[in-house]
């Protein structure tokens, strides 16, 4: 198969996202937290503060990375960022007995990680694919789910063999070995990308500038739904193990439910991508908003162990769909001209929601002794989100086949 085949871009994206910011920074953190705390005598809250700082730094930096990618191209921005990110991950192994130093490492890691987010890969895929854009995005973003499933296991194996310091070195090396070739050889620059049907994409991509996009209703109609979905899904999943064990579910069964949610994340991304090419995107988005809404209501109202586990899976399905939905909506309503910048804005909001969701869950439990108040708030936010996303209207930048269908409909009329 020739490397001109557009599906090589998807292959490269899966490879890169296996070691993306989420897999390396977030999903490995749970297995590293305890041994680090034990060695230095730090509380889990102190260790966890590093992750909060890292996520905030990634969110703040991503819009700038988007602007730079639009201006200078994917590889010129991503390859140095990935190299620095991998190096900082490895250098975290040198952390001294200082919480401030550890937090600083994660702050720097978060800044560099902004160049190893789904933004990089989504921009290339959106410019490469037209009719199969949804499926391509869904398959590529499944790499995030694979990373979430595999990287913690890899990190634990490294800890068992070399300790937590060796684990950071191994994570940094793996990031460099997988992500650098993925971007260098497979991820295409949008101005030289080929459409899936083999036609050259225009040198100047269609769409709005970042400033123009911020003035449209489409951008703001996306902000609230994706903030609500990310906060609700990540907040619920982040506390689902203690929530279930508080209700008498065994830790083993609660952890199994979380594992199933991780598998549902992968399924959600694949299913969302498949449906986006066949159905109107706002309808698909509503489905993936309502599914976790049902799961949250089930968590609130049921004490049945099996139903609570099913609820966790339903929330995982919603958790799996946001990133490819964001990319698809941007490409169809705001265009590809400043895709990186616009995606950067929405990804920053997405990261903010990722942090706020688990935080307000914890506050709810500390203040009210229950997760129920905030779960009802999440449910209400998802209802509002489903209403808003249906206000988007017809695509502004439809596929060539959709344009042809519209012209034919006008002629027939």
mmCIF file of C-alpha atoms in Angstrom:
data_model
loop_
_atom_site.group_PDB
_atom_site.id
_atom_site.type_symbol
_atom_site.label_atom_id
_atom_site.label_comp_id
_atom_site.label_asym_id
_atom_site.label_seq_id
_atom_site.Cartn_x
_atom_site.Cartn_y
_atom_site.Cartn_z
ATOM 1 C CA UNK A 1 0.000 0.000 0.000
ATOM 2 C CA UNK A 2 1.417 3.384 -1.066
ATOM 3 C CA UNK A 3 2.013 6.061 1.553
ATOM 4 C CA UNK A 4 -0.149 8.276 -0.675
ATOM 5 C CA UNK A 5 -3.141 6.324 0.561
ATOM 6 C CA UNK A 6 -4.917 8.722 2.959
ATOM 7 C CA UNK A 7 -5.491 5.994 5.545
ATOM 8 C CA UNK A 8 -1.780 6.100 6.381
ATOM 9 C CA UNK A 9 -2.557 9.447 8.019
ATOM 10 C CA UNK A 10 -5.022 7.644 10.268
ATOM 11 C CA UNK A 11 -2.462 4.952 11.045
ATOM 12 C CA UNK A 12 0.079 7.595 12.018
ATOM 13 C CA UNK A 13 -2.500 9.377 14.147
ATOM 14 C CA UNK A 14 -3.369 6.217 16.076
ATOM 15 C CA UNK A 15 0.341 5.606 16.647
ATOM 16 C CA UNK A 16 0.919 9.165 17.843
ATOM 17 C CA UNK A 17 -2.137 9.315 20.064
ATOM 18 C CA UNK A 18 -1.168 6.083 21.820
ATOM 19 C CA UNK A 19 1.413 8.297 23.529
ATOM 20 C CA UNK A 20 -0.582 11.523 23.434
ATOM 21 C CA UNK A 21 -0.861 14.015 26.260
ATOM 22 C CA UNK A 22 -3.760 12.143 27.870
ATOM 23 C CA UNK A 23 -2.165 8.698 27.896
ATOM 24 C CA UNK A 24 1.268 9.824 29.096
ATOM 25 C CA UNK A 25 0.314 12.568 31.541
ATOM 26 C CA UNK A 26 -3.113 11.606 32.849
ATOM 27 C CA UNK A 27 -3.689 7.885 32.545
ATOM 28 C CA UNK A 28 -0.217 6.888 33.782
ATOM 29 C CA UNK A 29 -0.495 9.207 36.782
ATOM 30 C CA UNK A 30 -2.685 6.884 38.827
ATOM 31 C CA UNK A 31 -0.061 4.142 38.950
ATOM 32 C CA UNK A 32 2.779 6.602 39.653
ATOM 33 C CA UNK A 33 1.008 8.550 42.404
ATOM 34 C CA UNK A 34 1.334 6.047 45.248
ATOM 35 C CA UNK A 35 5.023 5.082 44.897
ATOM 36 C CA UNK A 36 6.021 8.762 44.577
ATOM 37 C CA UNK A 37 4.032 9.680 47.673
ATOM 38 C CA UNK A 38 5.493 6.769 49.620
ATOM 39 C CA UNK A 39 9.099 7.645 48.789
ATOM 40 C CA UNK A 40 8.831 11.315 49.725
ATOM 41 C CA UNK A 41 6.116 11.097 52.386
ATOM 42 C CA UNK A 42 3.864 13.444 50.402
ATOM 43 C CA UNK A 43 0.069 13.358 50.652
ATOM 44 C CA UNK A 44 -1.904 12.257 47.621
ATOM 45 C CA UNK A 45 -3.336 15.764 47.379
ATOM 46 C CA UNK A 46 0.167 17.205 47.112
ATOM 47 C CA UNK A 47 1.163 14.744 44.386
ATOM 48 C CA UNK A 48 -2.135 15.299 42.548
ATOM 49 C CA UNK A 49 -1.580 19.059 42.451
ATOM 50 C CA UNK A 50 1.117 18.418 39.853
ATOM 51 C CA UNK A 51 -1.486 16.922 37.523
ATOM 52 C CA UNK A 52 -3.825 19.892 37.998
ATOM 53 C CA UNK A 53 -1.025 22.319 37.124
ATOM 54 C CA UNK A 54 -0.026 20.218 34.110
ATOM 55 C CA UNK A 55 -3.568 20.118 32.720
ATOM 56 C CA UNK A 56 -4.026 23.856 33.196
ATOM 57 C CA UNK A 57 -0.767 24.560 31.376
ATOM 58 C CA UNK A 58 -1.797 22.314 28.476
ATOM 59 C CA UNK A 59 -5.160 24.039 28.219
ATOM 60 C CA UNK A 60 -3.634 27.519 28.265
ATOM 61 C CA UNK A 61 -0.946 26.672 25.707
ATOM 62 C CA UNK A 62 -3.060 24.763 23.179
ATOM 63 C CA UNK A 63 -4.663 27.821 21.488
ATOM 64 C CA UNK A 64 -1.185 29.234 20.817
ATOM 65 C CA UNK A 65 -0.058 25.888 19.392
ATOM 66 C CA UNK A 66 -3.118 25.961 17.135
ATOM 67 C CA UNK A 67 -2.172 29.408 15.812
ATOM 68 C CA UNK A 68 1.426 28.288 15.210
ATOM 69 C CA UNK A 69 0.317 25.112 13.416
ATOM 70 C CA UNK A 70 -1.975 27.129 11.122
ATOM 71 C CA UNK A 71 0.864 29.536 10.342
ATOM 72 C CA UNK A 72 3.956 27.317 10.133
ATOM 73 C CA UNK A 73 2.612 23.819 9.535
ATOM 74 C CA UNK A 74 2.159 20.682 11.613
ATOM 75 C CA UNK A 75 5.646 19.200 11.567
ATOM 76 C CA UNK A 76 7.557 22.422 12.280
ATOM 77 C CA UNK A 77 5.544 22.849 15.465
ATOM 78 C CA UNK A 78 4.751 19.287 16.544
ATOM 79 C CA UNK A 79 8.173 17.649 16.150
ATOM 80 C CA UNK A 80 10.016 20.071 18.489
ATOM 81 C CA UNK A 81 7.109 19.954 20.979
ATOM 82 C CA UNK A 82 7.080 16.152 21.035
ATOM 83 C CA UNK A 83 10.847 16.064 21.519
ATOM 84 C CA UNK A 84 10.692 18.499 24.447
ATOM 85 C CA UNK A 85 7.646 16.733 25.913
ATOM 86 C CA UNK A 86 9.378 13.333 25.795
ATOM 87 C CA UNK A 87 12.536 14.828 27.325
ATOM 88 C CA UNK A 88 10.654 16.465 30.212
ATOM 89 C CA UNK A 89 8.775 13.243 30.944
ATOM 90 C CA UNK A 90 12.095 11.399 31.158
ATOM 91 C CA UNK A 91 13.715 14.183 33.222
ATOM 92 C CA UNK A 92 10.907 13.982 35.775
ATOM 93 C CA UNK A 93 12.781 10.900 36.981
ATOM 94 C CA UNK A 94 15.277 13.363 38.554
ATOM 95 C CA UNK A 95 12.652 14.894 40.859
ATOM 96 C CA UNK A 96 14.235 15.816 44.207
ATOM 97 C CA UNK A 97 12.417 15.730 47.547
ATOM 98 C CA UNK A 98 10.587 18.957 46.770
ATOM 99 C CA UNK A 99 6.876 19.168 45.925
ATOM 100 C CA UNK A 100 7.501 22.490 44.164
ATOM 101 C CA UNK A 101 10.070 20.861 41.863
ATOM 102 C CA UNK A 102 7.725 17.978 41.041
ATOM 103 C CA UNK A 103 4.881 20.373 40.283
ATOM 104 C CA UNK A 104 7.228 22.478 38.138
ATOM 105 C CA UNK A 105 8.173 19.398 36.094
ATOM 106 C CA UNK A 106 4.493 18.751 35.406
ATOM 107 C CA UNK A 107 3.892 22.398 34.543
ATOM 108 C CA UNK A 108 6.655 22.270 31.919
ATOM 109 C CA UNK A 109 5.401 18.863 30.789
ATOM 110 C CA UNK A 110 1.921 20.312 30.316
ATOM 111 C CA UNK A 111 3.211 23.221 28.234
ATOM 112 C CA UNK A 112 5.115 20.890 25.890
ATOM 113 C CA UNK A 113 2.222 18.400 25.819
ATOM 114 C CA UNK A 114 0.093 20.987 24.010
ATOM 115 C CA UNK A 115 1.976 19.982 20.865
ATOM 116 C CA UNK A 116 1.082 16.317 21.348
ATOM 117 C CA UNK A 117 -2.707 16.631 21.661
ATOM 118 C CA UNK A 118 -5.420 15.471 19.226
ATOM 119 C CA UNK A 119 -5.252 18.948 17.622
ATOM 120 C CA UNK A 120 -2.180 17.979 15.585
ATOM 121 C CA UNK A 121 -3.699 14.804 14.185
ATOM 122 C CA UNK A 122 -7.240 16.141 13.737
ATOM 123 C CA UNK A 123 -6.020 19.008 11.563
ATOM 124 C CA UNK A 124 -4.225 16.642 9.183
ATOM 125 C CA UNK A 125 -7.156 14.212 9.008
ATOM 126 C CA UNK A 126 -9.771 16.934 8.461
ATOM 127 C CA UNK A 127 -7.761 18.297 5.524
ATOM 128 C CA UNK A 128 -7.059 14.838 4.089
ATOM 129 C CA UNK A 129 -10.569 13.366 4.220
ATOM 130 C CA UNK A 130 -13.873 14.742 2.990
ATOM 131 C CA UNK A 131 -16.609 12.110 2.628
ATOM 132 C CA UNK A 132 -15.015 9.716 5.162
ATOM 133 C CA UNK A 133 -13.876 12.427 7.556
ATOM 134 C CA UNK A 134 -16.009 11.219 10.474
ATOM 135 C CA UNK A 135 -14.824 7.607 10.299
ATOM 136 C CA UNK A 136 -11.195 8.668 9.886
ATOM 137 C CA UNK A 137 -11.417 10.908 12.950
ATOM 138 C CA UNK A 138 -13.162 8.189 14.953
ATOM 139 C CA UNK A 139 -10.550 5.550 14.153
ATOM 140 C CA UNK A 140 -7.692 7.950 14.844
ATOM 141 C CA UNK A 141 -9.106 9.128 18.169
ATOM 142 C CA UNK A 142 -9.513 5.512 19.237
ATOM 143 C CA UNK A 143 -5.756 5.742 19.678
ATOM 144 C CA UNK A 144 -6.449 7.826 22.783
ATOM 145 C CA UNK A 145 -8.534 4.987 24.197
ATOM 146 C CA UNK A 146 -5.859 2.426 23.354
ATOM 147 C CA UNK A 147 -3.309 4.589 25.112
ATOM 148 C CA UNK A 148 -5.590 4.877 28.126
ATOM 149 C CA UNK A 149 -5.800 1.079 28.277
ATOM 150 C CA UNK A 150 -2.165 0.192 27.520
ATOM 151 C CA UNK A 151 0.033 2.968 28.917
ATOM 152 C CA UNK A 152 -0.928 2.411 32.601
ATOM 153 C CA UNK A 153 -0.038 -1.274 32.187
ATOM 154 C CA UNK A 154 3.289 -0.312 30.605
ATOM 155 C CA UNK A 155 3.974 2.192 33.399
ATOM 156 C CA UNK A 156 3.177 -0.418 36.073
ATOM 157 C CA UNK A 157 5.530 -2.917 34.435
ATOM 158 C CA UNK A 158 8.294 -0.299 34.435
ATOM 159 C CA UNK A 159 7.638 0.516 38.100
ATOM 160 C CA UNK A 160 7.850 -3.165 39.013
ATOM 161 C CA UNK A 161 11.151 -3.507 37.152
ATOM 162 C CA UNK A 162 12.883 -0.150 37.647
ATOM 163 C CA UNK A 163 10.846 1.893 40.149
ATOM 164 C CA UNK A 164 8.888 5.056 39.470
ATOM 165 C CA UNK A 165 11.969 6.955 38.284
ATOM 166 C CA UNK A 166 12.644 4.323 35.655
ATOM 167 C CA UNK A 167 8.996 4.486 34.651
ATOM 168 C CA UNK A 168 9.305 8.174 33.729
ATOM 169 C CA UNK A 169 12.374 7.427 31.613
ATOM 170 C CA UNK A 170 10.529 4.592 29.861
ATOM 171 C CA UNK A 171 7.457 6.753 29.213
ATOM 172 C CA UNK A 172 9.594 9.510 27.723
ATOM 173 C CA UNK A 173 11.457 7.084 25.458
ATOM 174 C CA UNK A 174 8.253 5.434 24.258
ATOM 175 C CA UNK A 175 6.737 8.825 23.437
ATOM 176 C CA UNK A 176 9.739 9.789 21.329
ATOM 177 C CA UNK A 177 9.999 6.414 19.569
ATOM 178 C CA UNK A 178 6.318 6.288 18.562
ATOM 179 C CA UNK A 179 5.253 9.904 18.081
ATOM 180 C CA UNK A 180 8.239 11.312 16.173
ATOM 181 C CA UNK A 181 8.012 8.771 13.274
ATOM 182 C CA UNK A 182 4.211 9.057 13.301
ATOM 183 C CA UNK A 183 4.336 12.811 12.643
ATOM 184 C CA UNK A 184 7.463 12.800 10.474
ATOM 185 C CA UNK A 185 6.356 10.074 8.052
ATOM 186 C CA UNK A 186 2.573 9.721 8.173
ATOM 187 C CA UNK A 187 0.893 12.958 9.261
ATOM 188 C CA UNK A 188 0.483 15.230 6.248
ATOM 189 C CA UNK A 189 0.645 18.982 6.058
ATOM 190 C CA UNK A 190 -2.833 20.310 5.148
ATOM 191 C CA UNK A 191 -1.588 22.410 2.213
ATOM 192 C CA UNK A 192 -0.222 19.247 0.575
ATOM 193 C CA UNK A 193 -2.873 16.796 1.731
ATOM 194 C CA UNK A 194 -4.785 14.613 -0.676
ATOM 195 C CA UNK A 195 -8.520 14.218 -0.454
ATOM 196 C CA UNK A 196 -9.681 10.642 -0.012
ATOM 197 C CA UNK A 197 -10.783 10.547 -3.657
ATOM 198 C CA UNK A 198 -7.270 11.468 -4.808
ATOM 199 C CA UNK A 199 -7.887 15.118 -5.737
ATOM 200 C CA UNK A 200 -5.501 17.805 -4.498
ATOM 201 C CA UNK A 201 -6.828 19.921 -1.679
ATOM 202 C CA UNK A 202 -6.770 23.679 -2.383
ATOM 203 C CA UNK A 203 -3.661 25.535 -1.228
ATOM 204 C CA UNK A 204 -5.811 28.015 0.675
ATOM 205 C CA UNK A 205 -8.198 25.986 2.771
ATOM 206 C CA UNK A 206 -11.797 27.193 3.038
ATOM 207 C CA UNK A 207 -13.103 28.601 6.294
ATOM 208 C CA UNK A 208 -13.048 31.436 8.781
ATOM 209 C CA UNK A 209 -10.144 32.990 10.624
ATOM 210 C CA UNK A 210 -9.990 32.425 14.360
ATOM 211 C CA UNK A 211 -11.225 35.966 15.039
ATOM 212 C CA UNK A 212 -14.120 35.551 12.623
ATOM 213 C CA UNK A 213 -15.062 32.209 14.167
ATOM 214 C CA UNK A 214 -15.319 33.740 17.635
ATOM 215 C CA UNK A 215 -17.993 36.121 16.319
ATOM 216 C CA UNK A 216 -20.245 33.368 14.972
ATOM 217 C CA UNK A 217 -23.096 31.619 16.746
ATOM 218 C CA UNK A 218 -21.609 28.277 15.717
ATOM 219 C CA UNK A 219 -18.543 28.618 17.951
ATOM 220 C CA UNK A 220 -20.557 29.529 21.040
ATOM 221 C CA UNK A 221 -23.189 26.880 20.350
ATOM 222 C CA UNK A 222 -20.317 24.371 20.537
ATOM 223 C CA UNK A 223 -18.724 25.763 23.707
ATOM 224 C CA UNK A 224 -21.575 24.997 26.122
ATOM 225 C CA UNK A 225 -22.445 21.462 24.904
ATOM 226 C CA UNK A 226 -18.862 20.234 24.861
ATOM 227 C CA UNK A 227 -18.049 21.868 28.194
ATOM 228 C CA UNK A 228 -21.126 20.258 29.747
ATOM 229 C CA UNK A 229 -20.368 16.833 28.220
ATOM 230 C CA UNK A 230 -16.701 16.849 29.218
ATOM 231 C CA UNK A 231 -17.412 18.029 32.786
ATOM 232 C CA UNK A 232 -20.212 15.521 33.302
ATOM 233 C CA UNK A 233 -18.462 12.523 31.772
ATOM 234 C CA UNK A 234 -15.011 13.138 33.269
ATOM 235 C CA UNK A 235 -16.413 14.188 36.640
ATOM 236 C CA UNK A 236 -18.569 11.086 36.928
ATOM 237 C CA UNK A 237 -15.885 8.687 35.682
ATOM 238 C CA UNK A 238 -13.251 10.308 37.899
ATOM 239 C CA UNK A 239 -15.240 9.465 41.041
ATOM 240 C CA UNK A 240 -17.130 6.395 39.922
ATOM 241 C CA UNK A 241 -14.952 3.919 41.874
ATOM 242 C CA UNK A 242 -15.455 5.610 45.275
ATOM 243 C CA UNK A 243 -19.105 6.245 44.378
ATOM 244 C CA UNK A 244 -19.709 2.553 43.715
ATOM 245 C CA UNK A 245 -17.703 1.316 46.705
ATOM 246 C CA UNK A 246 -19.624 3.722 48.955
ATOM 247 C CA UNK A 247 -22.729 1.798 47.883
ATOM 248 C CA UNK A 248 -21.264 -1.563 48.821
ATOM 249 C CA UNK A 249 -19.818 -2.565 45.470
ATOM 250 C CA UNK A 250 -16.526 -4.414 45.905
ATOM 251 C CA UNK A 251 -13.378 -2.523 44.838
ATOM 252 C CA UNK A 252 -12.672 -5.243 42.281
ATOM 253 C CA UNK A 253 -16.092 -4.907 40.674
ATOM 254 C CA UNK A 254 -15.898 -1.097 40.741
ATOM 255 C CA UNK A 255 -12.518 -1.214 39.015
ATOM 256 C CA UNK A 256 -13.897 -3.657 36.452
ATOM 257 C CA UNK A 257 -16.696 -1.198 35.724
ATOM 258 C CA UNK A 258 -14.090 1.492 35.135
ATOM 259 C CA UNK A 259 -12.216 -0.821 32.766
ATOM 260 C CA UNK A 260 -15.430 -1.404 30.840
ATOM 261 C CA UNK A 261 -15.904 2.359 30.644
ATOM 262 C CA UNK A 262 -12.437 2.586 29.079
ATOM 263 C CA UNK A 263 -13.413 0.037 26.438
ATOM 264 C CA UNK A 264 -16.640 1.957 25.889
ATOM 265 C CA UNK A 265 -14.497 5.061 25.280
ATOM 266 C CA UNK A 266 -12.867 3.326 22.319
ATOM 267 C CA UNK A 267 -16.216 2.054 21.050
ATOM 268 C CA UNK A 268 -17.724 5.521 21.410
ATOM 269 C CA UNK A 269 -15.083 7.097 19.228
ATOM 270 C CA UNK A 270 -15.416 4.461 16.518
ATOM 271 C CA UNK A 271 -19.212 4.555 16.561
ATOM 272 C CA UNK A 272 -19.366 8.358 16.535
ATOM 273 C CA UNK A 273 -16.981 8.495 13.604
ATOM 274 C CA UNK A 274 -18.993 5.935 11.634
ATOM 275 C CA UNK A 275 -22.268 7.778 12.245
ATOM 276 C CA UNK A 276 -20.887 11.233 11.425
ATOM 277 C CA UNK A 277 -20.385 10.189 7.798
ATOM 278 C CA UNK A 278 -23.971 8.926 7.525
ATOM 279 C CA UNK A 279 -26.118 11.153 9.713
ATOM 280 C CA UNK A 280 -26.450 14.875 10.421
ATOM 281 C CA UNK A 281 -23.729 15.697 12.984
ATOM 282 C CA UNK A 282 -25.988 17.497 15.537
ATOM 283 C CA UNK A 283 -28.201 14.384 15.689
ATOM 284 C CA UNK A 284 -25.128 12.216 16.351
ATOM 285 C CA UNK A 285 -23.958 14.645 19.039
ATOM 286 C CA UNK A 286 -27.353 14.524 20.763
ATOM 287 C CA UNK A 287 -27.167 10.732 20.890
ATOM 288 C CA UNK A 288 -23.771 10.919 22.605
ATOM 289 C CA UNK A 289 -25.082 13.523 25.025
ATOM 290 C CA UNK A 290 -28.226 11.579 25.918
ATOM 291 C CA UNK A 291 -26.379 8.273 26.455
ATOM 292 C CA UNK A 292 -24.224 9.597 29.353
ATOM 293 C CA UNK A 293 -27.258 11.545 30.607
ATOM 294 C CA UNK A 294 -29.078 8.233 31.002
ATOM 295 C CA UNK A 295 -26.009 6.786 32.722
ATOM 296 C CA UNK A 296 -25.822 9.654 35.212
ATOM 297 C CA UNK A 297 -29.519 9.404 36.055
ATOM 298 C CA UNK A 298 -29.052 5.664 36.589
ATOM 299 C CA UNK A 299 -26.144 6.345 38.953
ATOM 300 C CA UNK A 300 -28.367 8.682 40.947
ATOM 301 C CA UNK A 301 -31.435 6.488 41.120
ATOM 302 C CA UNK A 302 -30.217 2.891 41.302
ATOM 303 C CA UNK A 303 -28.557 0.870 44.033
ATOM 304 C CA UNK A 304 -28.406 -2.234 41.861
ATOM 305 C CA UNK A 305 -24.804 -3.271 41.249
ATOM 306 C CA UNK A 306 -25.346 -4.447 37.674
ATOM 307 C CA UNK A 307 -27.252 -1.309 36.696
ATOM 308 C CA UNK A 308 -24.619 0.921 38.285
ATOM 309 C CA UNK A 309 -21.936 -0.855 36.248
ATOM 310 C CA UNK A 310 -24.029 -0.404 33.090
ATOM 311 C CA UNK A 311 -24.397 3.284 33.942
ATOM 312 C CA UNK A 312 -20.604 3.578 34.060
ATOM 313 C CA UNK A 313 -20.331 2.053 30.578
ATOM 314 C CA UNK A 314 -22.944 4.489 29.215
ATOM 315 C CA UNK A 315 -20.991 7.430 30.612
ATOM 316 C CA UNK A 316 -17.848 5.994 29.024
ATOM 317 C CA UNK A 317 -19.564 6.010 25.622
ATOM 318 C CA UNK A 318 -20.158 9.729 25.966
ATOM 319 C CA UNK A 319 -16.614 10.271 27.178
ATOM 320 C CA UNK A 320 -15.372 8.629 23.992
ATOM 321 C CA UNK A 321 -17.047 10.927 21.501
ATOM 322 C CA UNK A 322 -16.131 14.530 22.361
ATOM 323 C CA UNK A 323 -12.765 14.884 20.648
ATOM 324 C CA UNK A 324 -13.776 13.634 17.186
ATOM 325 C CA UNK A 325 -17.119 15.470 17.434
ATOM 326 C CA UNK A 326 -15.282 18.745 18.121
ATOM 327 C CA UNK A 327 -13.018 18.257 15.098
ATOM 328 C CA UNK A 328 -15.886 17.314 12.788
ATOM 329 C CA UNK A 329 -18.083 20.242 13.864
ATOM 330 C CA UNK A 330 -15.250 22.734 13.358
ATOM 331 C CA UNK A 331 -14.535 21.418 9.867
ATOM 332 C CA UNK A 332 -18.196 21.567 8.764
ATOM 333 C CA UNK A 333 -19.303 24.827 10.418
ATOM 334 C CA UNK A 334 -16.142 26.950 10.722
ATOM 335 C CA UNK A 335 -13.941 25.439 8.023
ATOM 336 C CA UNK A 336 -10.306 24.396 7.773
ATOM 337 C CA UNK A 337 -8.563 27.732 7.245
ATOM 338 C CA UNK A 338 -7.806 28.301 10.956
ATOM 339 C CA UNK A 339 -8.691 24.822 12.159
ATOM 340 C CA UNK A 340 -5.746 24.632 14.549
ATOM 341 C CA UNK A 341 -6.495 27.937 16.261
ATOM 342 C CA UNK A 342 -10.228 27.233 16.631
ATOM 343 C CA UNK A 343 -9.597 23.670 17.810
ATOM 344 C CA UNK A 344 -7.117 25.088 20.290
ATOM 345 C CA UNK A 345 -9.783 27.350 21.805
ATOM 346 C CA UNK A 346 -12.289 24.508 22.128
ATOM 347 C CA UNK A 347 -9.674 22.057 23.400
ATOM 348 C CA UNK A 348 -8.687 24.540 26.099
ATOM 349 C CA UNK A 349 -12.336 24.699 27.183
ATOM 350 C CA UNK A 350 -12.463 20.894 27.026
ATOM 351 C CA UNK A 351 -9.391 20.651 29.296
ATOM 352 C CA UNK A 352 -10.911 23.161 31.715
ATOM 353 C CA UNK A 353 -14.069 21.041 31.889
ATOM 354 C CA UNK A 354 -11.929 17.928 32.457
ATOM 355 C CA UNK A 355 -10.495 19.562 35.548
ATOM 356 C CA UNK A 356 -13.679 21.182 36.845
ATOM 357 C CA UNK A 357 -15.821 18.032 36.608
ATOM 358 C CA UNK A 358 -13.851 15.885 39.084
ATOM 359 C CA UNK A 359 -13.209 18.931 41.293
ATOM 360 C CA UNK A 360 -16.893 19.788 41.780
ATOM 361 C CA UNK A 361 -17.649 16.106 42.378
ATOM 362 C CA UNK A 362 -15.148 16.155 45.229
ATOM 363 C CA UNK A 363 -16.531 19.416 46.624
ATOM 364 C CA UNK A 364 -20.073 18.016 46.492
ATOM 365 C CA UNK A 365 -19.045 14.985 48.498
ATOM 366 C CA UNK A 366 -17.055 17.045 51.030
ATOM 367 C CA UNK A 367 -19.868 19.555 51.589
ATOM 368 C CA UNK A 368 -22.995 17.417 51.225
ATOM 369 C CA UNK A 369 -21.627 13.949 51.965
ATOM 370 C CA UNK A 370 -23.026 12.841 48.607
ATOM 371 C CA UNK A 371 -22.360 13.060 44.886
ATOM 372 C CA UNK A 372 -26.069 13.344 44.089
ATOM 373 C CA UNK A 373 -26.389 17.189 43.999
ATOM 374 C CA UNK A 374 -23.651 17.636 41.426
ATOM 375 C CA UNK A 375 -24.802 14.616 39.399
ATOM 376 C CA UNK A 376 -28.208 16.267 39.022
ATOM 377 C CA UNK A 377 -26.417 19.456 37.963
ATOM 378 C CA UNK A 378 -24.498 17.486 35.346
ATOM 379 C CA UNK A 379 -27.763 15.956 34.117
ATOM 380 C CA UNK A 380 -29.351 19.400 33.753
ATOM 381 C CA UNK A 381 -26.308 20.659 31.867
ATOM 382 C CA UNK A 382 -26.574 17.763 29.412
ATOM 383 C CA UNK A 383 -30.237 18.547 28.755
ATOM 384 C CA UNK A 384 -29.272 22.145 27.912
ATOM 385 C CA UNK A 385 -26.392 20.871 25.782
ATOM 386 C CA UNK A 386 -28.656 18.641 23.689
ATOM 387 C CA UNK A 387 -31.009 21.557 23.017
ATOM 388 C CA UNK A 388 -28.206 23.931 21.990
ATOM 389 C CA UNK A 389 -26.442 21.548 19.640
ATOM 390 C CA UNK A 390 -29.675 21.143 17.649
ATOM 391 C CA UNK A 391 -29.598 24.885 16.902
ATOM 392 C CA UNK A 392 -26.541 24.547 14.649
ATOM 393 C CA UNK A 393 -28.449 24.304 11.364
ATOM 394 C CA UNK A 394 -27.152 23.027 7.983
ATOM 395 C CA UNK A 395 -23.422 22.567 7.389
ATOM 396 C CA UNK A 396 -21.649 25.717 6.222
ATOM 397 C CA UNK A 397 -18.811 23.702 4.653
ATOM 398 C CA UNK A 398 -20.460 20.458 3.495
ATOM 399 C CA UNK A 399 -18.733 17.602 1.687
ATOM 400 C CA UNK A 400 -18.551 17.616 -2.110
ATOM 401 C CA UNK A 401 -21.217 14.915 -2.269
ATOM 402 C CA UNK A 402 -23.503 16.956 -0.035
ATOM 403 C CA UNK A 403 -22.962 20.018 -2.237
ATOM 404 C CA UNK A 404 -23.832 17.972 -5.314
ATOM 405 C CA UNK A 405 -26.969 16.688 -3.607
ATOM 406 C CA UNK A 406 -28.046 20.221 -2.719
ATOM 407 C CA UNK A 407 -27.518 21.413 -6.303
ATOM 408 C CA UNK A 408 -29.539 18.479 -7.622
ATOM 409 C CA UNK A 409 -32.335 19.246 -5.162
ATOM 410 C CA UNK A 410 -32.416 22.887 -6.333
ATOM 411 C CA UNK A 411 -32.539 21.813 -9.974
ATOM 412 C CA UNK A 412 -35.360 19.357 -9.316
ATOM 413 C CA UNK A 413 -37.314 22.077 -7.511
#
